[in-house]
PDB file of C-alpha atoms in Angstrom:
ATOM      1  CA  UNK A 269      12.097  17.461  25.561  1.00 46.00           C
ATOM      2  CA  UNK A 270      13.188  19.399  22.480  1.00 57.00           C
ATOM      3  CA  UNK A 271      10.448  20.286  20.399  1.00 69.00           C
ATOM      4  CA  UNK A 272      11.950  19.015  16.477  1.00 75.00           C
ATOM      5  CA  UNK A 273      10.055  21.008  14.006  1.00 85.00           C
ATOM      6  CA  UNK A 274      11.892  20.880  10.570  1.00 94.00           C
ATOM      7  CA  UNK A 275      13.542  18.155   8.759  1.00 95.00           C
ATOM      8  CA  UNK A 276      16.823  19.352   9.616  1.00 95.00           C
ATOM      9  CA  UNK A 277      16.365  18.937  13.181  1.00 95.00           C
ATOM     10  CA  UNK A 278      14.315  15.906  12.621  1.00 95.00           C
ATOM     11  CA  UNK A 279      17.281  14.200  11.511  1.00 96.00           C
ATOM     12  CA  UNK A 280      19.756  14.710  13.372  1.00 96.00           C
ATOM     13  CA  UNK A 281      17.751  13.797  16.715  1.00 95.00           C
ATOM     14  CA  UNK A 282      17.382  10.222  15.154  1.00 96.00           C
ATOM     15  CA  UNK A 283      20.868   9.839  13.608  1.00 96.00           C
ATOM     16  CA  UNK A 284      22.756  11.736  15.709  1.00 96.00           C
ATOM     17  CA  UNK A 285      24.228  13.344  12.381  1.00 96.00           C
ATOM     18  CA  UNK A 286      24.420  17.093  12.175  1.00 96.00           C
ATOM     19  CA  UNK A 287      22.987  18.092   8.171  1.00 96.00           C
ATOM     20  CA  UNK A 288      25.371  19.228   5.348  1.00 96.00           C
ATOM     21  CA  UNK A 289      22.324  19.626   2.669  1.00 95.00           C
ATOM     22  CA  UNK A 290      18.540  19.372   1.911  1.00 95.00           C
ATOM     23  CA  UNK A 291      16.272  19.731  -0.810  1.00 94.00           C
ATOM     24  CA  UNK A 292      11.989  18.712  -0.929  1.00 93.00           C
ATOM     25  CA  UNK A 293      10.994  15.723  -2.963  1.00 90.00           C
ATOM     26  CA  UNK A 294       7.137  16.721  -1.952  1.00 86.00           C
ATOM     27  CA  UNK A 295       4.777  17.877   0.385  1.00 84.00           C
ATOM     28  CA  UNK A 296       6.056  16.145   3.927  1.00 89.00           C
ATOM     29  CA  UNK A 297       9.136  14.839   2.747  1.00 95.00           C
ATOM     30  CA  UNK A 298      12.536  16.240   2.566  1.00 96.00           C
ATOM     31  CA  UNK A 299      15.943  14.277   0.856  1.00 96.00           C
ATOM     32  CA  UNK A 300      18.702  15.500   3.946  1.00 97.00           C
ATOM     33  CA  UNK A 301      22.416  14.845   3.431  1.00 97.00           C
ATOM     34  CA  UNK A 302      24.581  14.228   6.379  1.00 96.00           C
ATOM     35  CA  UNK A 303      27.531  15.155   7.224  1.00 96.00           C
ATOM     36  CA  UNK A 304      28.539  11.549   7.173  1.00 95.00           C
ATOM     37  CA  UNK A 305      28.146  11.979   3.471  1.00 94.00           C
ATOM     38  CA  UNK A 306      24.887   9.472   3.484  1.00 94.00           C
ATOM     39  CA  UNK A 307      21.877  10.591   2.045  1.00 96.00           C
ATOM     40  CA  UNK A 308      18.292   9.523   4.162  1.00 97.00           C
ATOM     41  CA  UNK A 309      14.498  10.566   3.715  1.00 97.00           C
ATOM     42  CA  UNK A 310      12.242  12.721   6.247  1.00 97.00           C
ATOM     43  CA  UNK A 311       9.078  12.126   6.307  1.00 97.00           C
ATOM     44  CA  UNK A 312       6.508  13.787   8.594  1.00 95.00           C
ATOM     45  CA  UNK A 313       3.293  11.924   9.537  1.00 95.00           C
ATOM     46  CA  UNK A 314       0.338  13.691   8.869  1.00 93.00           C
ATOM     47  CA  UNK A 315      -1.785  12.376  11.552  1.00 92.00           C
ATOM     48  CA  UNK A 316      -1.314  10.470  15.062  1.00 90.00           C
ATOM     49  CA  UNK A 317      -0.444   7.016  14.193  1.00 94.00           C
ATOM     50  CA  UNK A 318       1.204   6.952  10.819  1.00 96.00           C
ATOM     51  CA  UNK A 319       4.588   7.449  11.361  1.00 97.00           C
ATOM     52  CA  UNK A 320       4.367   4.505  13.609  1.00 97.00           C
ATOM     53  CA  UNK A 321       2.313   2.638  10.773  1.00 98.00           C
ATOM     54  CA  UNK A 322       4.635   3.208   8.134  1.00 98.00           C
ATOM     55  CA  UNK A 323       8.226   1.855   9.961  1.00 98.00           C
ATOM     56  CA  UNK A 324       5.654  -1.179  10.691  1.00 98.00           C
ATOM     57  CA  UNK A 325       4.875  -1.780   7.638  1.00 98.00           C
ATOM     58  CA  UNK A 326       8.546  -1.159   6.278  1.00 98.00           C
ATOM     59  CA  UNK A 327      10.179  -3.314   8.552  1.00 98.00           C
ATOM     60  CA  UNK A 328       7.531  -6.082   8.363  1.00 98.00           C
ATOM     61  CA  UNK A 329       7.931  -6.011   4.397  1.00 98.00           C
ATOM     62  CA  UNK A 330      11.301  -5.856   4.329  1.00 98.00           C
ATOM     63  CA  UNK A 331      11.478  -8.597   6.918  1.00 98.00           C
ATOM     64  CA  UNK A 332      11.588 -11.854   3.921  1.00 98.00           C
ATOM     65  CA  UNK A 333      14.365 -10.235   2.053  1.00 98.00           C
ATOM     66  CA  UNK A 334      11.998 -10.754  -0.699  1.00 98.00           C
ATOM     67  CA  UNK A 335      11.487  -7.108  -2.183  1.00 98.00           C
ATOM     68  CA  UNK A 336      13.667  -3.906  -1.543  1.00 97.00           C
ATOM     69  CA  UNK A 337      12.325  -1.615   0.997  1.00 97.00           C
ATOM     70  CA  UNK A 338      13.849   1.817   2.198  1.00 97.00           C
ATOM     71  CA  UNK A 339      15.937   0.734   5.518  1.00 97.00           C
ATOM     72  CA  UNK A 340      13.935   2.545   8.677  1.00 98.00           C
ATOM     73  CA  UNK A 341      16.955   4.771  10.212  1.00 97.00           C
ATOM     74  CA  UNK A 342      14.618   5.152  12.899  1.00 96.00           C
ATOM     75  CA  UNK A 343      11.266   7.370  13.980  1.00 96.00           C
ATOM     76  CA  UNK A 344      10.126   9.152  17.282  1.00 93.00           C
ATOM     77  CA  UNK A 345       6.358   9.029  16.575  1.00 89.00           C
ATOM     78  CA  UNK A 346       6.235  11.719  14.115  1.00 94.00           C
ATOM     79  CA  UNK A 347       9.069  11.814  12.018  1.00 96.00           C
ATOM     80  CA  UNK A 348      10.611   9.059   9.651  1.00 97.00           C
ATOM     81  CA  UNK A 349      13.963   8.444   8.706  1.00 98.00           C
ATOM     82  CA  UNK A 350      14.735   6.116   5.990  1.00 98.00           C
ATOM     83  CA  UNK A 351      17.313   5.406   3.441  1.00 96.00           C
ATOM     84  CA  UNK A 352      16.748   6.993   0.322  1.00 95.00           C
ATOM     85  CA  UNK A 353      16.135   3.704  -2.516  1.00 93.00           C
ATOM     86  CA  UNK A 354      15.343   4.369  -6.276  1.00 81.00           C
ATOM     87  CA  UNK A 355      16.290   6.728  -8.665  1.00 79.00           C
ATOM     88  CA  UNK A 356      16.181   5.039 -11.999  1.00 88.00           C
ATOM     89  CA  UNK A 357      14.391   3.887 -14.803  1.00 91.00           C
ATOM     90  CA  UNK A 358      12.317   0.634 -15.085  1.00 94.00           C
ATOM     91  CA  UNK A 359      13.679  -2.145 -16.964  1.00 95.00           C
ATOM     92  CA  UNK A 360      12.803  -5.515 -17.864  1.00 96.00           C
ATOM     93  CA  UNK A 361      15.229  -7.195 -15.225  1.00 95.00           C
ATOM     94  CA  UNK A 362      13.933  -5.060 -12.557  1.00 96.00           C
ATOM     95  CA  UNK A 363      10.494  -5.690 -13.425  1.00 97.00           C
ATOM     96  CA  UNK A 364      10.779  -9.921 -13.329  1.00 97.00           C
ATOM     97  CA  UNK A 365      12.665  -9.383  -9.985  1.00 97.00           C
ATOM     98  CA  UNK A 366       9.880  -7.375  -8.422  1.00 98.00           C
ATOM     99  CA  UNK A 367       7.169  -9.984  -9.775  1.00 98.00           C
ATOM    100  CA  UNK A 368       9.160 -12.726  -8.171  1.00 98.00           C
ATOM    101  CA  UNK A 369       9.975 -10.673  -5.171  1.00 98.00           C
ATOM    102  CA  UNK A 370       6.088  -9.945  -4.909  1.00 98.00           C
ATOM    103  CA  UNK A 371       5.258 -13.593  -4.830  1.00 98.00           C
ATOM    104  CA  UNK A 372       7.241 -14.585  -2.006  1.00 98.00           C
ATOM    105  CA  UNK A 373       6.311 -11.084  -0.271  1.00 98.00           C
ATOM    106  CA  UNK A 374       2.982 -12.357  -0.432  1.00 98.00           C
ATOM    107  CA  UNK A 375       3.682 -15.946   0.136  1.00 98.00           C
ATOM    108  CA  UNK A 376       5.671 -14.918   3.916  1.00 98.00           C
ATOM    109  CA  UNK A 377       1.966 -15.041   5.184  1.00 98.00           C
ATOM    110  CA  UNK A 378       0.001 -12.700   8.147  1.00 98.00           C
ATOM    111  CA  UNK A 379      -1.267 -13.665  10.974  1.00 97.00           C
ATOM    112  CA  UNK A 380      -5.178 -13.307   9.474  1.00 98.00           C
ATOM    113  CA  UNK A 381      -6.702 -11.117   7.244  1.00 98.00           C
ATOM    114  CA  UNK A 382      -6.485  -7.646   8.849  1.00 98.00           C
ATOM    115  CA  UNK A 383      -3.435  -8.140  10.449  1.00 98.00           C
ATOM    116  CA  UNK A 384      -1.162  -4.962  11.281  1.00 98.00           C
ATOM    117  CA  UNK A 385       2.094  -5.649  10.998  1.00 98.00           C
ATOM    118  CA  UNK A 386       3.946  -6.781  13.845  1.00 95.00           C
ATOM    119  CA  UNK A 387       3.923  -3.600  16.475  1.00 93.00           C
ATOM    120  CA  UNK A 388       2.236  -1.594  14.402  1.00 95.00           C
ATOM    121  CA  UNK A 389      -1.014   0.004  14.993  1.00 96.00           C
ATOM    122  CA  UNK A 390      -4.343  -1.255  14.567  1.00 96.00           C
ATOM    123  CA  UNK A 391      -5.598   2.319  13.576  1.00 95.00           C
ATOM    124  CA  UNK A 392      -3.189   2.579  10.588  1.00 97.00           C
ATOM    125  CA  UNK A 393      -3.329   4.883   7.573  1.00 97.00           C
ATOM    126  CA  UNK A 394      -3.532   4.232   3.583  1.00 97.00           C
ATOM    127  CA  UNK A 395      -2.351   7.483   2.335  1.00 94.00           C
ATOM    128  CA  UNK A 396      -4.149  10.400   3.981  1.00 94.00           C
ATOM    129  CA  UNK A 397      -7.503   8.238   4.587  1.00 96.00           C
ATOM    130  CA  UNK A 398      -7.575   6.268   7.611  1.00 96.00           C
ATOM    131  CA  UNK A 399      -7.665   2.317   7.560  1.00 97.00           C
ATOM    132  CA  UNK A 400      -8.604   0.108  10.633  1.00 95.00           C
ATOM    133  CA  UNK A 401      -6.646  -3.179  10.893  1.00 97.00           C
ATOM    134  CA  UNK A 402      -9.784  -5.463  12.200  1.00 97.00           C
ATOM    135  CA  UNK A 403      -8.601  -9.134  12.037  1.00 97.00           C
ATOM    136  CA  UNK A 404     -10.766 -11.907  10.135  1.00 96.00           C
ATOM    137  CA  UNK A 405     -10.816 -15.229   9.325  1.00 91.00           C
ATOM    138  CA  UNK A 406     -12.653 -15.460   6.526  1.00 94.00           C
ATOM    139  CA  UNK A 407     -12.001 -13.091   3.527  1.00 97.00           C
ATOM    140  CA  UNK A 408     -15.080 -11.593   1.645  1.00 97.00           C
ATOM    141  CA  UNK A 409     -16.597 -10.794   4.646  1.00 97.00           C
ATOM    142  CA  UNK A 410     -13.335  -9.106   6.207  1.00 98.00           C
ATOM    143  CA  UNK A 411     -12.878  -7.649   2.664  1.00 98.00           C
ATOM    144  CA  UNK A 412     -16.247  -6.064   3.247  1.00 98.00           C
ATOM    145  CA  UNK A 413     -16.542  -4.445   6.609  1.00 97.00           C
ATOM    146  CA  UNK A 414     -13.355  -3.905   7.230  1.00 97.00           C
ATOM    147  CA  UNK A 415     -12.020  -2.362   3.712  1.00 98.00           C
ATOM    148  CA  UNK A 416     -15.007  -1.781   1.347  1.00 98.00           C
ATOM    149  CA  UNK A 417     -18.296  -0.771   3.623  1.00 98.00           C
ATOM    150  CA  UNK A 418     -16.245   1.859   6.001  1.00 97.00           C
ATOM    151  CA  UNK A 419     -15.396   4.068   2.871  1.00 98.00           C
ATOM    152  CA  UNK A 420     -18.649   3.405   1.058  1.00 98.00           C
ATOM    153  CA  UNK A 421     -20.216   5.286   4.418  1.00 97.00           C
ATOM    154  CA  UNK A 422     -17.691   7.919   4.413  1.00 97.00           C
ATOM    155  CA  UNK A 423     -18.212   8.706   0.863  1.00 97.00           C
ATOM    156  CA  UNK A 424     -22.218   8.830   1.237  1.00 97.00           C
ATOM    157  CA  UNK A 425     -21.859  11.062   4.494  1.00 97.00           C
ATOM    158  CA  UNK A 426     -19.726  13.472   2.733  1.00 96.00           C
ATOM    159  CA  UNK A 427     -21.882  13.268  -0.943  1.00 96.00           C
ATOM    160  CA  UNK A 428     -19.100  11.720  -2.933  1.00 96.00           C
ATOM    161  CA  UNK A 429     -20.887   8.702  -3.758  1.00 97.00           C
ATOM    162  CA  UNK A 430     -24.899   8.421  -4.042  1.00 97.00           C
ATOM    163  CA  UNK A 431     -27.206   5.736  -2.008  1.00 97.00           C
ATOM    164  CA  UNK A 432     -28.221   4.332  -5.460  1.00 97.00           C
ATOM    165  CA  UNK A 433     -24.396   4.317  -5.959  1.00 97.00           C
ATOM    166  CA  UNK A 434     -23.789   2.994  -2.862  1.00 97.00           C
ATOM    167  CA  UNK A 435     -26.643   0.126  -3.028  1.00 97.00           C
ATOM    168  CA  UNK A 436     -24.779  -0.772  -5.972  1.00 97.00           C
ATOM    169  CA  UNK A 437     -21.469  -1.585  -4.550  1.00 98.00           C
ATOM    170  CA  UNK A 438     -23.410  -3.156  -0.863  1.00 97.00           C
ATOM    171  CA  UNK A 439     -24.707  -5.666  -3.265  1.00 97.00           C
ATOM    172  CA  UNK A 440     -21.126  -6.737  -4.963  1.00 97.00           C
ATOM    173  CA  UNK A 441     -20.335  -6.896  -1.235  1.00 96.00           C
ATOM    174  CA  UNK A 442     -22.692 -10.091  -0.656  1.00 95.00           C
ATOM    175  CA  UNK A 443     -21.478 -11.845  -4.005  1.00 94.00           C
ATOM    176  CA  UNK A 444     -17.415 -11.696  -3.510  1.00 95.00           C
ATOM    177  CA  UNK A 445     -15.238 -14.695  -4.792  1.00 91.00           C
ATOM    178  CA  UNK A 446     -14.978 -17.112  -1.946  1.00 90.00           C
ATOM    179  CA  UNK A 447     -10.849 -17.369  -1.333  1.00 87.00           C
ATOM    180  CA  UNK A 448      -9.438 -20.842   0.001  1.00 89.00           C
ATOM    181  CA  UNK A 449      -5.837 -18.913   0.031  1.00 94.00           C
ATOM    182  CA  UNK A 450      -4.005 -18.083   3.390  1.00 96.00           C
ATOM    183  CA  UNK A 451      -3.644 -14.232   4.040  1.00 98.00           C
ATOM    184  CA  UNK A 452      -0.793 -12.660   2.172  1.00 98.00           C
ATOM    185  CA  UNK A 453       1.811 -10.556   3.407  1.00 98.00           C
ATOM    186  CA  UNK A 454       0.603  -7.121   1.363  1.00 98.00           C
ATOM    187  CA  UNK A 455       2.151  -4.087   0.952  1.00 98.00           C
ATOM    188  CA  UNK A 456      -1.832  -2.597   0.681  1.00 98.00           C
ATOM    189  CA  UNK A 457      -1.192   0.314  -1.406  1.00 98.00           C
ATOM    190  CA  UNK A 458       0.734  -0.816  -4.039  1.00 97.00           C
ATOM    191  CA  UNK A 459      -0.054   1.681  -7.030  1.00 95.00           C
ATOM    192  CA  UNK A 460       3.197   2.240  -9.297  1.00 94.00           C
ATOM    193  CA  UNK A 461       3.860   6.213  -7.347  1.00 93.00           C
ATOM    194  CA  UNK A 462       5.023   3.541  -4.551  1.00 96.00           C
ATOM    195  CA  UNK A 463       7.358   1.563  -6.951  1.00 97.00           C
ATOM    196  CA  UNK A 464      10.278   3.562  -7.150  1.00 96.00           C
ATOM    197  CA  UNK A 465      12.413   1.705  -9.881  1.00 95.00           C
ATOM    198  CA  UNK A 466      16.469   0.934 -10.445  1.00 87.00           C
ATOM    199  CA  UNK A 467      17.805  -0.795 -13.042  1.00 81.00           C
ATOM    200  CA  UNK A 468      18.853  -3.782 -11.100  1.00 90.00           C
ATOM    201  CA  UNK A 469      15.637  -3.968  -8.911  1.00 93.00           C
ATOM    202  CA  UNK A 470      12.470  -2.048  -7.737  1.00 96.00           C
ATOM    203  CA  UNK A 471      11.888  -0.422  -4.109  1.00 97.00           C
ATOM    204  CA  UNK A 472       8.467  -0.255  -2.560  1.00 98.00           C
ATOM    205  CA  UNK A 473       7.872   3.190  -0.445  1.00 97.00           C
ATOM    206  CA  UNK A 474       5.070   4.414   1.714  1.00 97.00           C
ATOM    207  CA  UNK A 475       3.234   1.088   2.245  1.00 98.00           C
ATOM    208  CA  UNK A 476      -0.419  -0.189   3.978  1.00 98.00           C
ATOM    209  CA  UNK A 477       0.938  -3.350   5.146  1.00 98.00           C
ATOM    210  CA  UNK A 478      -1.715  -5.877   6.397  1.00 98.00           C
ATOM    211  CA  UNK A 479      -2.721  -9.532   5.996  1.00 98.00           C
ATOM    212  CA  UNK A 480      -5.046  -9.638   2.950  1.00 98.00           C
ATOM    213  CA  UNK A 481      -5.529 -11.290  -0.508  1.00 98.00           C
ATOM    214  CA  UNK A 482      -2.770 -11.386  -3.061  1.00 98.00           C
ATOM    215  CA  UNK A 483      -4.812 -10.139  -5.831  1.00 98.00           C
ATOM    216  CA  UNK A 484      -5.489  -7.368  -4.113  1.00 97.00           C
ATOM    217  CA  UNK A 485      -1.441  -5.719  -4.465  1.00 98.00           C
ATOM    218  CA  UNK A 486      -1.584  -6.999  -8.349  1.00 98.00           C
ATOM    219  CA  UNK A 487      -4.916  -5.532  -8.930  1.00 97.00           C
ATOM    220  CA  UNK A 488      -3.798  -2.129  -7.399  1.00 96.00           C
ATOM    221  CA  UNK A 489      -0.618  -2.186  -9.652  1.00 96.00           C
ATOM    222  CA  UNK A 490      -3.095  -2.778 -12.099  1.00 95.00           C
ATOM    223  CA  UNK A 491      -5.566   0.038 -11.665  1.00 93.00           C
ATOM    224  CA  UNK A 492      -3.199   2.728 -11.772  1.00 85.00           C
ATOM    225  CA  UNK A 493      -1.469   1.630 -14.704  1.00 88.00           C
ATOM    226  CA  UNK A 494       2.903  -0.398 -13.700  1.00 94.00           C
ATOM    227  CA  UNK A 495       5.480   0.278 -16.397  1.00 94.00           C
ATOM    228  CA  UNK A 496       6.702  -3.485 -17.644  1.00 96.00           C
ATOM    229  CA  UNK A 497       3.720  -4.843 -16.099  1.00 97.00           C
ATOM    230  CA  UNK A 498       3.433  -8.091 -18.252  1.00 97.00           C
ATOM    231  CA  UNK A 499       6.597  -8.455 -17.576  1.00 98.00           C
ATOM    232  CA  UNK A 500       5.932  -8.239 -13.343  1.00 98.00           C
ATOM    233  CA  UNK A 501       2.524 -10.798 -13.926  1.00 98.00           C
ATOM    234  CA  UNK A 502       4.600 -13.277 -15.816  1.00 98.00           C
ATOM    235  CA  UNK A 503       7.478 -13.588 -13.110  1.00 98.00           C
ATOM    236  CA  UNK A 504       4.883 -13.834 -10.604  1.00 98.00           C
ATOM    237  CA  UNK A 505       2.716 -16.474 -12.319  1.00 98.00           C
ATOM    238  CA  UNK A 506       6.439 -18.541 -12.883  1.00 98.00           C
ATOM    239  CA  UNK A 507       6.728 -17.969  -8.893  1.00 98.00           C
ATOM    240  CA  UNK A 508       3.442 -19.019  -7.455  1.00 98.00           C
ATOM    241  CA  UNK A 509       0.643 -19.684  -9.944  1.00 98.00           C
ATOM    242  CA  UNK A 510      -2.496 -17.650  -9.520  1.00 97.00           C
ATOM    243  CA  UNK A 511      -5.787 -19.614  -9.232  1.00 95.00           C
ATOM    244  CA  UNK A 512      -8.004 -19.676 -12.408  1.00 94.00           C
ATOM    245  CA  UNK A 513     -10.789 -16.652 -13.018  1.00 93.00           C
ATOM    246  CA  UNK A 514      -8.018 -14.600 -11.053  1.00 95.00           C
ATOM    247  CA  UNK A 515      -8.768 -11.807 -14.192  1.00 94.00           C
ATOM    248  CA  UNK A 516     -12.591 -11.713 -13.135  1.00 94.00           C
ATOM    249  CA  UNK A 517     -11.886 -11.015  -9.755  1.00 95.00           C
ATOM    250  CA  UNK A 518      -9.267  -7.809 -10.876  1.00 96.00           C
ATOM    251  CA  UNK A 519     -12.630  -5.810 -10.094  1.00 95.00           C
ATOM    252  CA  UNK A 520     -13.542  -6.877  -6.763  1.00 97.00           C
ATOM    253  CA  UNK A 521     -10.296  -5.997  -5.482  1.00 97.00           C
ATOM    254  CA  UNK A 522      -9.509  -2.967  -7.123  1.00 97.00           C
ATOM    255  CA  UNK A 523     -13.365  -1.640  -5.097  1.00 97.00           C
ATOM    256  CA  UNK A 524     -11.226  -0.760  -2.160  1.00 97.00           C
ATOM    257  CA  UNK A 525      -8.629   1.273  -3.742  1.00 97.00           C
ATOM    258  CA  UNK A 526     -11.283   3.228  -5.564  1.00 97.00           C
ATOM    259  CA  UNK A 527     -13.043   3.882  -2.920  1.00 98.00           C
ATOM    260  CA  UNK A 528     -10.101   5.078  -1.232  1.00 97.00           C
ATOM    261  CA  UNK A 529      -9.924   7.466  -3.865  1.00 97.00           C
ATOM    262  CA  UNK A 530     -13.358   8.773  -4.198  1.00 97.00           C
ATOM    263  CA  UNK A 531     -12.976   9.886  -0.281  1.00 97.00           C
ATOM    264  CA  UNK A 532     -10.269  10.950  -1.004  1.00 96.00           C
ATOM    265  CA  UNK A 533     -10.138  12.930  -4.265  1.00 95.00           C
ATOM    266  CA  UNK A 534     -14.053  13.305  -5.354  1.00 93.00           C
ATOM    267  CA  UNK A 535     -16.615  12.194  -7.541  1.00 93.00           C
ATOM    268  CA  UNK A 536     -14.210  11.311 -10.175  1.00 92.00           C
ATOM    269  CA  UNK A 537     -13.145   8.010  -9.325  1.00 96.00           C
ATOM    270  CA  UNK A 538     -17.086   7.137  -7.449  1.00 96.00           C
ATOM    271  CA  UNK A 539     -17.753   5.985 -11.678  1.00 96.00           C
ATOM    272  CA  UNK A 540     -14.612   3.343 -11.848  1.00 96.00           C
ATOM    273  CA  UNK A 541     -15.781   2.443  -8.157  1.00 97.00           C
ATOM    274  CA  UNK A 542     -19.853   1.286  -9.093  1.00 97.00           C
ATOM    275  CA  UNK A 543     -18.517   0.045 -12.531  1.00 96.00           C
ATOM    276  CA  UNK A 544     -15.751  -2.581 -10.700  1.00 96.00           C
ATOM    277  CA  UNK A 545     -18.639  -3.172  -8.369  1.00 97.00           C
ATOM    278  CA  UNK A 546     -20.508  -4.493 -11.447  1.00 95.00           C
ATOM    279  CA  UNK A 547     -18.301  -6.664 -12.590  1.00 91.00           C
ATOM    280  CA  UNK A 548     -18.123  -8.699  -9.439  1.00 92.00           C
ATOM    281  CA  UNK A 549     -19.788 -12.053  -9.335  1.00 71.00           C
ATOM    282  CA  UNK A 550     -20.615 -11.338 -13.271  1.00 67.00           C
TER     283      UNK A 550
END
């Protein structure tokens, strides 16, 4: 087997395209012009697993024809191919089409909370931090061991969070909103680097697709600030309704995405991450 070590070579053992061109968008991930003329993305997983995860999660997203996802060229374990999407600037139209699009994302279902997408693995990633796809039935206690505990642990073990710190968030744990919603179809790390925006419409990159709670991909959007994003709620709300209080729950779902954070980035986000804990049940 040839051993495929640089973009290049990356991607023209998927296509079958020799390369005309190439320049880095970022660490991992190369824009490569074919001699076909069409332009694709190379990505390189950085662990074992989430190349696999990613095409997943693409495919499973872009399944409903609901929002714009980059096209999956194809993968061999490690490296990615995709179309390249985006490229613009956001603009009202685009943002009411992704809040529509994001409502019947969601409302395309999972299997159960903790779902993987369809052939994807269970050991999946959400960005450089690893996330387990455990299934569950019943959300706030999924939402707990599955996505909040596991990096409250990680963060103690490692001194990026304290155990008064910690004590704090275990106790938001036992006083979640109760959810009488099926699991959404979520794209699980949906802060706006991932929204890559056109005029006409928005494309969603580098998902952590699982069954979960739809206020979990708004609060996200939320917590790391969504150009237009009044604009996004208001087409979702015209789309499928949330349920009442859903603005006193924004905290409880944005504890996973800290958390996420402060494991991977430090101390700075372990503040946001006990004060959303606070707010929950409040």
């Amino acid at each position: 087997m040839t051993q495929v070590s640089t973009p290049a070579e990356a991607a023209t053992k998927i296509t079958g395209r020799a390369v005309a061109g190439q320049r880095s968008l970022s660490s991992g991930v190369t824009e490569v012009v074919l001699d076909s003329g069409d332009t694709v993305v190379v990505k390189r997983g950085h662990a074992r697993n989430a190349t696999p995860a990613e095409a997943a999660g693409l495919r499973w997203l872009g399944e409903p024809g609901a929002v714009r996802v980059p096209e999956v060229r194809g993968h061999d374990g490690e490296w990615l191919v995709t179309e390249l999407v985006g490229g613009g600037r956001p603009t009202h139209h685009a943002a009411e089409r992704l809040g529509r699009g994001l409502a019947e994302l969601h409302a395309a279902g999972a299997p159960s909370f903790g779902a993987a997408p369809p052939d994807g693995p269970a050991d999946a990633w959400i960005g450089l931090a690893p996330m387990e796809n455990t299934r569950g039935d019943d959300w706030p206690t999924w939402y707990a061991e599955h996505r909040v505990l596991p990096y409250v642990r990680r963060a103690v073990d490692e001194g990026t969070l304290t155990g008064d710190e910690a004590a704090v968030i275990e106790r938001a744990c036992a006083r979640l909103p109760e959810v009488s919603e099926p699991p959404a179809r979520l794209h699980g790390d949906l802060w706006n680097g991932n929204v890559l925006w056109g005029a006409v419409e928005a494309s969603l990159i580098d998902p952590a697709a699982h069954g979960g709670h739809r206020e979990t991909d708004l609060a996200m959007l939320q917590l790391f600030g969504c150009p237009l994003l009044d604009r996004v709620l208001a087409a979702y709300q015209e789309v499928a309704p949330l349920a009442d209080g859903w603005t006193d729950r924004i905290g409880a779902h944005q504890l996973f995405p800290l958390l996420v954070h402060t494991v991977l980035f430090g101390r700075s986000y372990a503040g946001q991450a006990v004060a959303a804990a606070k707010a929950v049940g409040r």
